[in-house]
Amino acid sequence: MNVPNILTLFRIGLIPVFTVVFYLPFNWSNQVACMIFIIAAITDLLDGFLARKLQQTSKLGAFLDPVADKLMVAVALVLLVERNPGILLTLPAAVIIGREIAVSALREWMAELGARSKVAVSVYGKIKTIAQMTALPMLIYAMPLYGFPVYGAGLALLYVAAGLTLVSMCQYLASAWPKLKEGA
């Protein structure tokens, strides 16, 4: 067990805490849930940085880190859609969650073929993650801040993330296409 893996496990442990706080019937629950999400996002940046800097990369970390990210994002999206049901939030949430499932399955399949590097993380995927990790705390916080429409801005940014999600998914599929059409 090393520091990056401990941070990743901590992030996974924050998911039930985030969920409970999200549902608390207090005025401050949005703010605290938002802070928990931000802490989780920071640990995501920190664990990868430390793994490289301290040369503490591991197979466990390589597996757990993306799982932790996808779990936190999916849980946040599901909770937000449950709080605000409707097409405006459901559509980008479904695109983002659907893409994560499709790309994870594609990566697993390509790894079985020995072609995992063909579906490596792209620049669009990284920008999508930044947009998503900025949008979600705004949507969780939900209240205007000094007259700034935090929720509306978060929703707009979530649509940017969903658009980048589709672009990066198409990029992954295009990279994998030669393998996908073999024997079709």
PDB file of C-alpha atoms in Angstrom:
ATOM      1  CA  MET A   1       0.000   0.000   0.000  1.00  0.00           C
ATOM      2  CA  ASN A   2       1.408   3.389  -0.978  1.00  0.00           C
ATOM      3  CA  VAL A   3       0.292   7.025  -0.641  1.00  0.00           C
ATOM      4  CA  PRO A   4      -1.359   7.298  -4.096  1.00  0.00           C
ATOM      5  CA  ASN A   5      -3.372   4.102  -3.470  1.00  0.00           C
ATOM      6  CA  ILE A   6      -4.412   5.329  -0.020  1.00  0.00           C
ATOM      7  CA  LEU A   7      -5.648   8.577  -1.601  1.00  0.00           C
ATOM      8  CA  THR A   8      -7.600   6.593  -4.201  1.00  0.00           C
ATOM      9  CA  LEU A   9      -9.176   4.397  -1.508  1.00  0.00           C
ATOM     10  CA  PHE A  10      -9.968   7.545   0.477  1.00  0.00           C
ATOM     11  CA  ARG A  11     -11.737   8.936  -2.605  1.00  0.00           C
ATOM     12  CA  ILE A  12     -13.807   5.767  -2.899  1.00  0.00           C
ATOM     13  CA  GLY A  13     -14.616   6.030   0.820  1.00  0.00           C
ATOM     14  CA  LEU A  14     -15.858   9.592   0.280  1.00  0.00           C
ATOM     15  CA  ILE A  15     -18.631   8.353  -2.044  1.00  0.00           C
ATOM     16  CA  PRO A  16     -21.023   7.138   0.686  1.00  0.00           C
ATOM     17  CA  VAL A  17     -20.174  10.196   2.816  1.00  0.00           C
ATOM     18  CA  PHE A  18     -20.939  12.457  -0.152  1.00  0.00           C
ATOM     19  CA  THR A  19     -24.224  10.616  -0.752  1.00  0.00           C
ATOM     20  CA  VAL A  20     -25.386  10.929   2.863  1.00  0.00           C
ATOM     21  CA  VAL A  21     -24.454  14.614   3.067  1.00  0.00           C
ATOM     22  CA  PHE A  22     -26.156  15.290  -0.288  1.00  0.00           C
ATOM     23  CA  TYR A  23     -29.455  14.067   1.196  1.00  0.00           C
ATOM     24  CA  LEU A  24     -29.210  15.778   4.583  1.00  0.00           C
ATOM     25  CA  PRO A  25     -32.159  18.119   5.131  1.00  0.00           C
ATOM     26  CA  PHE A  26     -30.076  21.137   6.149  1.00  0.00           C
ATOM     27  CA  ASN A  27     -29.395  24.483   4.436  1.00  0.00           C
ATOM     28  CA  TRP A  28     -25.674  23.737   4.383  1.00  0.00           C
ATOM     29  CA  SER A  29     -25.807  20.241   2.912  1.00  0.00           C
ATOM     30  CA  ASN A  30     -25.233  21.477  -0.672  1.00  0.00           C
ATOM     31  CA  GLN A  31     -22.142  23.397   0.368  1.00  0.00           C
ATOM     32  CA  VAL A  32     -20.672  20.480   2.336  1.00  0.00           C
ATOM     33  CA  ALA A  33     -21.503  17.954  -0.421  1.00  0.00           C
ATOM     34  CA  CYS A  34     -19.829  20.318  -2.898  1.00  0.00           C
ATOM     35  CA  MET A  35     -16.713  20.499  -0.706  1.00  0.00           C
ATOM     36  CA  ILE A  36     -16.597  16.697  -0.408  1.00  0.00           C
ATOM     37  CA  PHE A  37     -16.786  16.396  -4.192  1.00  0.00           C
ATOM     38  CA  ILE A  38     -14.010  18.986  -4.602  1.00  0.00           C
ATOM     39  CA  ILE A  39     -11.832  17.141  -2.065  1.00  0.00           C
ATOM     40  CA  ALA A  40     -12.384  13.926  -4.043  1.00  0.00           C
ATOM     41  CA  ALA A  41     -11.426  15.712  -7.285  1.00  0.00           C
ATOM     42  CA  ILE A  42      -8.266  17.104  -5.663  1.00  0.00           C
ATOM     43  CA  THR A  43      -7.264  13.654  -4.398  1.00  0.00           C
ATOM     44  CA  ASP A  44      -7.679  12.437  -7.986  1.00  0.00           C
ATOM     45  CA  LEU A  45      -5.138  14.999  -9.191  1.00  0.00           C
ATOM     46  CA  LEU A  46      -2.890  14.376  -6.223  1.00  0.00           C
ATOM     47  CA  ASP A  47      -2.765  10.577  -6.402  1.00  0.00           C
ATOM     48  CA  GLY A  48      -1.685  10.586 -10.051  1.00  0.00           C
ATOM     49  CA  PHE A  49       0.883  13.314  -9.444  1.00  0.00           C
ATOM     50  CA  LEU A  50       2.329  11.519  -6.408  1.00  0.00           C
ATOM     51  CA  ALA A  51       2.379   8.145  -8.144  1.00  0.00           C
ATOM     52  CA  ARG A  52       4.553   9.602 -10.889  1.00  0.00           C
ATOM     53  CA  LYS A  53       6.648  11.895  -8.677  1.00  0.00           C
ATOM     54  CA  LEU A  54       7.365   9.244  -6.023  1.00  0.00           C
ATOM     55  CA  GLN A  55       7.555   6.471  -8.622  1.00  0.00           C
ATOM     56  CA  GLN A  56       4.809   4.615  -6.767  1.00  0.00           C
ATOM     57  CA  THR A  57       2.730   3.491  -9.704  1.00  0.00           C
ATOM     58  CA  SER A  58       1.122   0.099  -9.197  1.00  0.00           C
ATOM     59  CA  LYS A  59      -1.259  -2.272 -10.911  1.00  0.00           C
ATOM     60  CA  LEU A  60      -3.738  -1.741  -8.065  1.00  0.00           C
ATOM     61  CA  GLY A  61      -3.551   2.034  -8.548  1.00  0.00           C
ATOM     62  CA  ALA A  62      -3.877   1.743 -12.325  1.00  0.00           C
ATOM     63  CA  PHE A  63      -7.072  -0.259 -11.775  1.00  0.00           C
ATOM     64  CA  LEU A  64      -8.561   1.660  -8.827  1.00  0.00           C
ATOM     65  CA  ASP A  65      -7.953   5.239  -9.980  1.00  0.00           C
ATOM     66  CA  PRO A  66     -10.264   5.194 -13.021  1.00  0.00           C
ATOM     67  CA  VAL A  67     -12.820   3.133 -11.085  1.00  0.00           C
ATOM     68  CA  ALA A  68     -12.867   5.722  -8.293  1.00  0.00           C
ATOM     69  CA  ASP A  69     -13.262   8.552 -10.818  1.00  0.00           C
ATOM     70  CA  LYS A  70     -16.107   6.886 -12.679  1.00  0.00           C
ATOM     71  CA  LEU A  71     -17.906   5.920  -9.462  1.00  0.00           C
ATOM     72  CA  MET A  72     -17.733   9.437  -8.035  1.00  0.00           C
ATOM     73  CA  VAL A  73     -18.922  11.049 -11.274  1.00  0.00           C
ATOM     74  CA  ALA A  74     -21.711   8.506 -11.850  1.00  0.00           C
ATOM     75  CA  VAL A  75     -22.979   8.792  -8.273  1.00  0.00           C
ATOM     76  CA  ALA A  76     -22.951  12.608  -8.455  1.00  0.00           C
ATOM     77  CA  LEU A  77     -24.821  12.572 -11.780  1.00  0.00           C
ATOM     78  CA  VAL A  78     -27.433  10.091 -10.545  1.00  0.00           C
ATOM     79  CA  LEU A  79     -28.027  12.127  -7.378  1.00  0.00           C
ATOM     80  CA  LEU A  80     -28.301  15.363  -9.353  1.00  0.00           C
ATOM     81  CA  VAL A  81     -30.780  13.843 -11.824  1.00  0.00           C
ATOM     82  CA  GLU A  82     -32.814  12.465  -8.925  1.00  0.00           C
ATOM     83  CA  ARG A  83     -32.900  15.935  -7.350  1.00  0.00           C
ATOM     84  CA  ASN A  84     -33.730  17.677 -10.667  1.00  0.00           C
ATOM     85  CA  PRO A  85     -35.499  15.172 -12.919  1.00  0.00           C
ATOM     86  CA  GLY A  86     -35.997  16.327 -16.458  1.00  0.00           C
ATOM     87  CA  ILE A  87     -34.402  16.191 -19.860  1.00  0.00           C
ATOM     88  CA  LEU A  88     -32.026  19.149 -19.313  1.00  0.00           C
ATOM     89  CA  LEU A  89     -29.921  17.290 -16.771  1.00  0.00           C
ATOM     90  CA  THR A  90     -30.780  13.710 -17.688  1.00  0.00           C
ATOM     91  CA  LEU A  91     -29.527  13.964 -21.274  1.00  0.00           C
ATOM     92  CA  PRO A  92     -25.917  15.004 -20.519  1.00  0.00           C
ATOM     93  CA  ALA A  93     -25.843  12.642 -17.523  1.00  0.00           C
ATOM     94  CA  ALA A  94     -26.889   9.703 -19.720  1.00  0.00           C
ATOM     95  CA  VAL A  95     -24.320  10.646 -22.376  1.00  0.00           C
ATOM     96  CA  ILE A  96     -21.516  10.886 -19.814  1.00  0.00           C
ATOM     97  CA  ILE A  97     -22.394   7.676 -17.953  1.00  0.00           C
ATOM     98  CA  GLY A  98     -23.064   5.800 -21.205  1.00  0.00           C
ATOM     99  CA  ARG A  99     -19.719   6.870 -22.640  1.00  0.00           C
ATOM    100  CA  GLU A 100     -17.876   5.743 -19.521  1.00  0.00           C
ATOM    101  CA  ILE A 101     -19.453   2.297 -19.765  1.00  0.00           C
ATOM    102  CA  ALA A 102     -18.791   2.013 -23.518  1.00  0.00           C
ATOM    103  CA  VAL A 103     -15.182   3.213 -23.334  1.00  0.00           C
ATOM    104  CA  SER A 104     -14.424   1.008 -20.312  1.00  0.00           C
ATOM    105  CA  ALA A 105     -15.763  -2.016 -22.179  1.00  0.00           C
ATOM    106  CA  LEU A 106     -13.834  -1.020 -25.302  1.00  0.00           C
ATOM    107  CA  ARG A 107     -10.587  -0.638 -23.337  1.00  0.00           C
ATOM    108  CA  GLU A 108     -11.097  -4.024 -21.683  1.00  0.00           C
ATOM    109  CA  TRP A 109     -11.784  -5.696 -25.008  1.00  0.00           C
ATOM    110  CA  MET A 110      -8.804  -4.012 -26.677  1.00  0.00           C
ATOM    111  CA  ALA A 111      -6.587  -5.085 -23.762  1.00  0.00           C
ATOM    112  CA  GLU A 112      -7.659  -8.691 -24.342  1.00  0.00           C
ATOM    113  CA  LEU A 113      -6.506  -8.293 -27.951  1.00  0.00           C
ATOM    114  CA  GLY A 114      -3.193  -6.810 -26.814  1.00  0.00           C
ATOM    115  CA  ALA A 115      -4.069  -3.437 -28.349  1.00  0.00           C
ATOM    116  CA  ARG A 116      -4.828  -1.409 -25.193  1.00  0.00           C
ATOM    117  CA  SER A 117      -2.543   1.428 -26.333  1.00  0.00           C
ATOM    118  CA  LYS A 118      -4.865   2.064 -29.308  1.00  0.00           C
ATOM    119  CA  VAL A 119      -7.460   3.443 -26.857  1.00  0.00           C
ATOM    120  CA  ALA A 120      -5.229   5.505 -24.586  1.00  0.00           C
ATOM    121  CA  VAL A 121      -6.579   8.661 -22.936  1.00  0.00           C
ATOM    122  CA  SER A 122      -6.856  11.512 -25.454  1.00  0.00           C
ATOM    123  CA  VAL A 123      -6.557  15.259 -24.988  1.00  0.00           C
ATOM    124  CA  TYR A 124     -10.342  15.521 -25.495  1.00  0.00           C
ATOM    125  CA  GLY A 125     -10.846  13.044 -22.674  1.00  0.00           C
ATOM    126  CA  LYS A 126      -8.674  15.138 -20.379  1.00  0.00           C
ATOM    127  CA  ILE A 127     -10.456  18.391 -21.271  1.00  0.00           C
ATOM    128  CA  LYS A 128     -13.792  16.600 -20.810  1.00  0.00           C
ATOM    129  CA  THR A 129     -12.710  15.549 -17.332  1.00  0.00           C
ATOM    130  CA  ILE A 130     -11.771  19.129 -16.418  1.00  0.00           C
ATOM    131  CA  ALA A 131     -15.120  20.462 -17.690  1.00  0.00           C
ATOM    132  CA  GLN A 132     -16.998  17.696 -15.894  1.00  0.00           C
ATOM    133  CA  MET A 133     -15.119  18.144 -12.607  1.00  0.00           C
ATOM    134  CA  THR A 134     -15.834  21.874 -12.746  1.00  0.00           C
ATOM    135  CA  ALA A 135     -19.502  21.495 -13.713  1.00  0.00           C
ATOM    136  CA  LEU A 136     -20.437  18.908 -11.090  1.00  0.00           C
ATOM    137  CA  PRO A 137     -19.499  20.937  -7.984  1.00  0.00           C
ATOM    138  CA  MET A 138     -21.398  23.887  -9.453  1.00  0.00           C
ATOM    139  CA  LEU A 139     -24.486  21.713  -9.950  1.00  0.00           C
ATOM    140  CA  ILE A 140     -24.126  20.255  -6.450  1.00  0.00           C
ATOM    141  CA  TYR A 141     -23.739  23.716  -4.890  1.00  0.00           C
ATOM    142  CA  ALA A 142     -26.729  24.883  -6.957  1.00  0.00           C
ATOM    143  CA  MET A 143     -27.275  28.299  -5.337  1.00  0.00           C
ATOM    144  CA  PRO A 144     -26.423  31.680  -6.834  1.00  0.00           C
ATOM    145  CA  LEU A 145     -23.167  33.096  -5.500  1.00  0.00           C
ATOM    146  CA  TYR A 146     -22.917  36.894  -5.390  1.00  0.00           C
ATOM    147  CA  GLY A 147     -25.508  37.065  -8.152  1.00  0.00           C
ATOM    148  CA  PHE A 148     -23.680  34.513 -10.336  1.00  0.00           C
ATOM    149  CA  PRO A 149     -26.031  31.743 -11.569  1.00  0.00           C
ATOM    150  CA  VAL A 150     -23.907  28.813 -10.355  1.00  0.00           C
ATOM    151  CA  TYR A 151     -26.406  26.103 -11.324  1.00  0.00           C
ATOM    152  CA  GLY A 152     -27.006  27.498 -14.821  1.00  0.00           C
ATOM    153  CA  ALA A 153     -23.283  27.869 -15.453  1.00  0.00           C
ATOM    154  CA  GLY A 154     -22.716  24.334 -14.164  1.00  0.00           C
ATOM    155  CA  LEU A 155     -25.411  22.991 -16.473  1.00  0.00           C
ATOM    156  CA  ALA A 156     -23.902  24.784 -19.473  1.00  0.00           C
ATOM    157  CA  LEU A 157     -20.474  23.400 -18.594  1.00  0.00           C
ATOM    158  CA  LEU A 158     -21.967  19.917 -18.222  1.00  0.00           C
ATOM    159  CA  TYR A 159     -23.216  20.212 -21.815  1.00  0.00           C
ATOM    160  CA  VAL A 160     -19.687  21.170 -22.881  1.00  0.00           C
ATOM    161  CA  ALA A 161     -18.435  18.074 -21.030  1.00  0.00           C
ATOM    162  CA  ALA A 162     -21.111  15.919 -22.691  1.00  0.00           C
ATOM    163  CA  GLY A 163     -20.116  17.254 -26.127  1.00  0.00           C
ATOM    164  CA  LEU A 164     -16.448  16.525 -25.432  1.00  0.00           C
ATOM    165  CA  THR A 165     -17.540  13.124 -24.142  1.00  0.00           C
ATOM    166  CA  LEU A 166     -19.047  12.314 -27.528  1.00  0.00           C
ATOM    167  CA  VAL A 167     -15.987  13.624 -29.373  1.00  0.00           C
ATOM    168  CA  SER A 168     -13.592  11.578 -27.238  1.00  0.00           C
ATOM    169  CA  MET A 169     -15.780   8.473 -27.542  1.00  0.00           C
ATOM    170  CA  CYS A 170     -15.772   8.831 -31.336  1.00  0.00           C
ATOM    171  CA  GLN A 171     -11.997   9.195 -31.178  1.00  0.00           C
ATOM    172  CA  TYR A 172     -11.699   5.977 -29.159  1.00  0.00           C
ATOM    173  CA  LEU A 173     -14.014   4.137 -31.532  1.00  0.00           C
ATOM    174  CA  ALA A 174     -12.093   5.405 -34.568  1.00  0.00           C
ATOM    175  CA  SER A 175      -8.823   4.217 -33.011  1.00  0.00           C
ATOM    176  CA  ALA A 176     -10.325   0.811 -32.295  1.00  0.00           C
ATOM    177  CA  TRP A 177     -12.249   0.534 -35.579  1.00  0.00           C
ATOM    178  CA  PRO A 178      -9.676  -1.617 -37.405  1.00  0.00           C
ATOM    179  CA  LYS A 179      -9.869  -4.202 -34.603  1.00  0.00           C
ATOM    180  CA  LEU A 180     -13.652  -3.862 -34.308  1.00  0.00           C
ATOM    181  CA  LYS A 181     -14.270  -4.637 -37.983  1.00  0.00           C
ATOM    182  CA  GLU A 182     -11.931  -7.659 -38.073  1.00  0.00           C
ATOM    183  CA  GLY A 183     -14.088 -10.705 -38.622  1.00  0.00           C
ATOM    184  CA  ALA A 184     -17.299  -8.665 -38.777  1.00  0.00           C
TER     185      ALA A 184
END
